[in-house]
Coordinates of C-alpha atoms in Angstrom, one line a residue:
X521 CA 0.0 -0.1 0.1
X522 CA 2.9 2.4 0.9
X523 CA 4.3 2.0 -2.8
X524 CA 0.7 2.8 -4.2
X525 CA 0.7 6.1 -2.4
X526 CA 4.1 7.2 -3.9
X527 CA 3.2 6.3 -7.3
X528 CA -0.1 8.2 -7.0
X529 CA 1.6 11.3 -5.5
X530 CA 4.1 11.3 -8.4
X531 CA 1.0 11.3 -11.1
X532 CA -0.5 14.1 -8.9
X533 CA 2.6 16.1 -8.9
X534 CA 3.0 15.6 -12.6
X535 CA -0.5 16.6 -13.4
X536 CA 0.0 19.9 -11.2
X537 CA 3.2 20.8 -13.2
X538 CA 1.5 20.3 -16.3
X539 CA -1.4 22.5 -15.4
X540 CA 0.8 25.2 -14.2
X541 CA 2.7 24.9 -17.4
X542 CA -0.4 24.9 -19.6
X543 CA -1.4 28.1 -17.8
X544 CA 1.9 29.7 -18.2
X545 CA 1.5 28.9 -21.8
X546 CA -1.7 30.4 -22.2
X547 CA -0.7 33.8 -20.5
X548 CA 2.4 33.9 -22.8
X549 CA -0.1 33.1 -25.9
X550 CA -2.4 35.9 -24.7
X551 CA 0.5 38.4 -24.4
X552 CA 1.9 37.3 -27.9
X553 CA -1.4 37.8 -29.3
X554 CA -1.9 41.2 -28.0
X555 CA 1.7 42.0 -29.1
X556 CA 0.8 40.7 -32.5
X557 CA -2.6 43.2 -32.4
X558 CA -0.3 45.8 -31.9
X559 CA 2.1 45.5 -34.4
X560 CA -1.0 44.9 -37.0
X561 CA -2.4 48.2 -36.0
X562 CA 1.0 50.2 -36.6
X563 CA 2.1 48.4 -39.8
X564 CA -1.7 49.3 -40.8
X565 CA -1.1 53.0 -39.9
X566 CA 2.3 53.1 -41.9
X567 CA 0.5 51.5 -44.9
X568 CA -2.0 54.0 -44.5
X569 CA 0.6 56.7 -44.7
X570 CA 2.2 55.3 -47.5
X571 CA -0.8 55.0 -49.8
X572 CA -1.4 58.7 -48.7
X573 CA 2.2 59.6 -49.9
X574 CA 1.8 57.5 -53.1
X575 CA -1.3 59.1 -54.0
X576 CA -0.1 62.6 -53.5
X577 CA 3.0 61.8 -55.6
X578 CA 0.7 60.4 -58.5
X579 CA -1.3 63.8 -58.3
X580 CA 1.8 65.6 -58.2
X581 CA 3.4 63.8 -61.2
X582 CA 0.1 63.9 -63.3
X583 CA 0.0 67.7 -62.4
X584 CA 3.6 68.3 -63.4
X585 CA 3.4 66.3 -66.6
X586 CA 0.3 68.4 -67.5
X587 CA 1.9 71.7 -66.8
X588 CA 5.4 70.9 -68.1
X589 CA 4.2 70.0 -71.7
X590 CA 6.8 70.7 -74.3
X591 CA 6.3 72.5 -77.3
X592 CA 7.6 70.7 -80.4
X593 CA 11.3 71.3 -80.9
X594 CA 10.9 71.9 -84.8
X595 CA 7.8 74.0 -85.7
X596 CA 5.9 73.0 -88.4
X597 CA 5.5 74.9 -91.7
X598 CA 2.6 77.5 -91.2
X599 CA 0.1 75.5 -93.6
X600 CA 0.6 72.3 -91.7
X601 CA -1.8 70.9 -89.1
X602 CA -0.2 71.3 -85.6
X603 CA -3.1 70.6 -83.3
X604 CA -1.1 67.2 -81.9
X605 CA 1.3 69.6 -80.4
X606 CA -0.9 72.5 -79.1
X607 CA 0.3 74.1 -76.2
X608 CA -2.4 73.5 -73.2
X609 CA -3.0 77.0 -71.1
X610 CA -1.6 76.2 -67.4
X611 CA -5.2 77.0 -66.2
X612 CA -7.0 74.2 -67.9
X613 CA -3.6 71.8 -67.2
X614 CA -4.3 72.8 -63.8
X615 CA -7.9 72.1 -63.9
X616 CA -7.1 68.7 -65.4
X617 CA -4.7 68.0 -62.9
X618 CA -7.3 68.8 -60.3
X619 CA -9.6 66.4 -62.0
X620 CA -7.3 63.6 -61.9
X621 CA -6.6 64.4 -58.6
X622 CA -10.0 64.2 -57.2
X623 CA -10.5 61.1 -59.0
X624 CA -7.5 59.3 -57.5
X625 CA -8.7 60.6 -54.1
X626 CA -12.1 59.3 -54.4
X627 CA -10.8 56.0 -55.6
X628 CA -8.0 55.4 -52.9
X629 CA -10.7 56.7 -50.1
X630 CA -13.3 54.0 -51.6
X631 CA -10.6 51.5 -51.4
X632 CA -9.5 52.3 -47.6
X633 CA -13.2 52.2 -46.7
X634 CA -13.5 48.7 -48.3
X635 CA -10.5 47.4 -46.4
X636 CA -11.7 49.1 -43.3
X637 CA -15.0 47.4 -43.5
X638 CA -13.3 44.1 -44.0
X639 CA -11.3 44.4 -41.0

């Protein structure tokens, strides 16, 4: 009978050790999960900033290309049709750029809202 008690207490102590280890692992998992969620929020914030910068850069490039259109290097003869190389007034170019910028802005905003809804 003495041997049975020792064997049972050994099993009981192993069980208690496993339960304690399980509890420690559970707590560590919760901490890791919280850290992962915090990192995801941080990355999401950086991606939004990068998207905003990319959108602004695209708008700037579009406006710049519209404003800085070049004249042809060799003007055509007076009788030739030169409509393909007609200079766009800067006001019209600015308005076209604003139209493109607004279009890009609304597209990016709708994409961001759609992603936010999915989260």
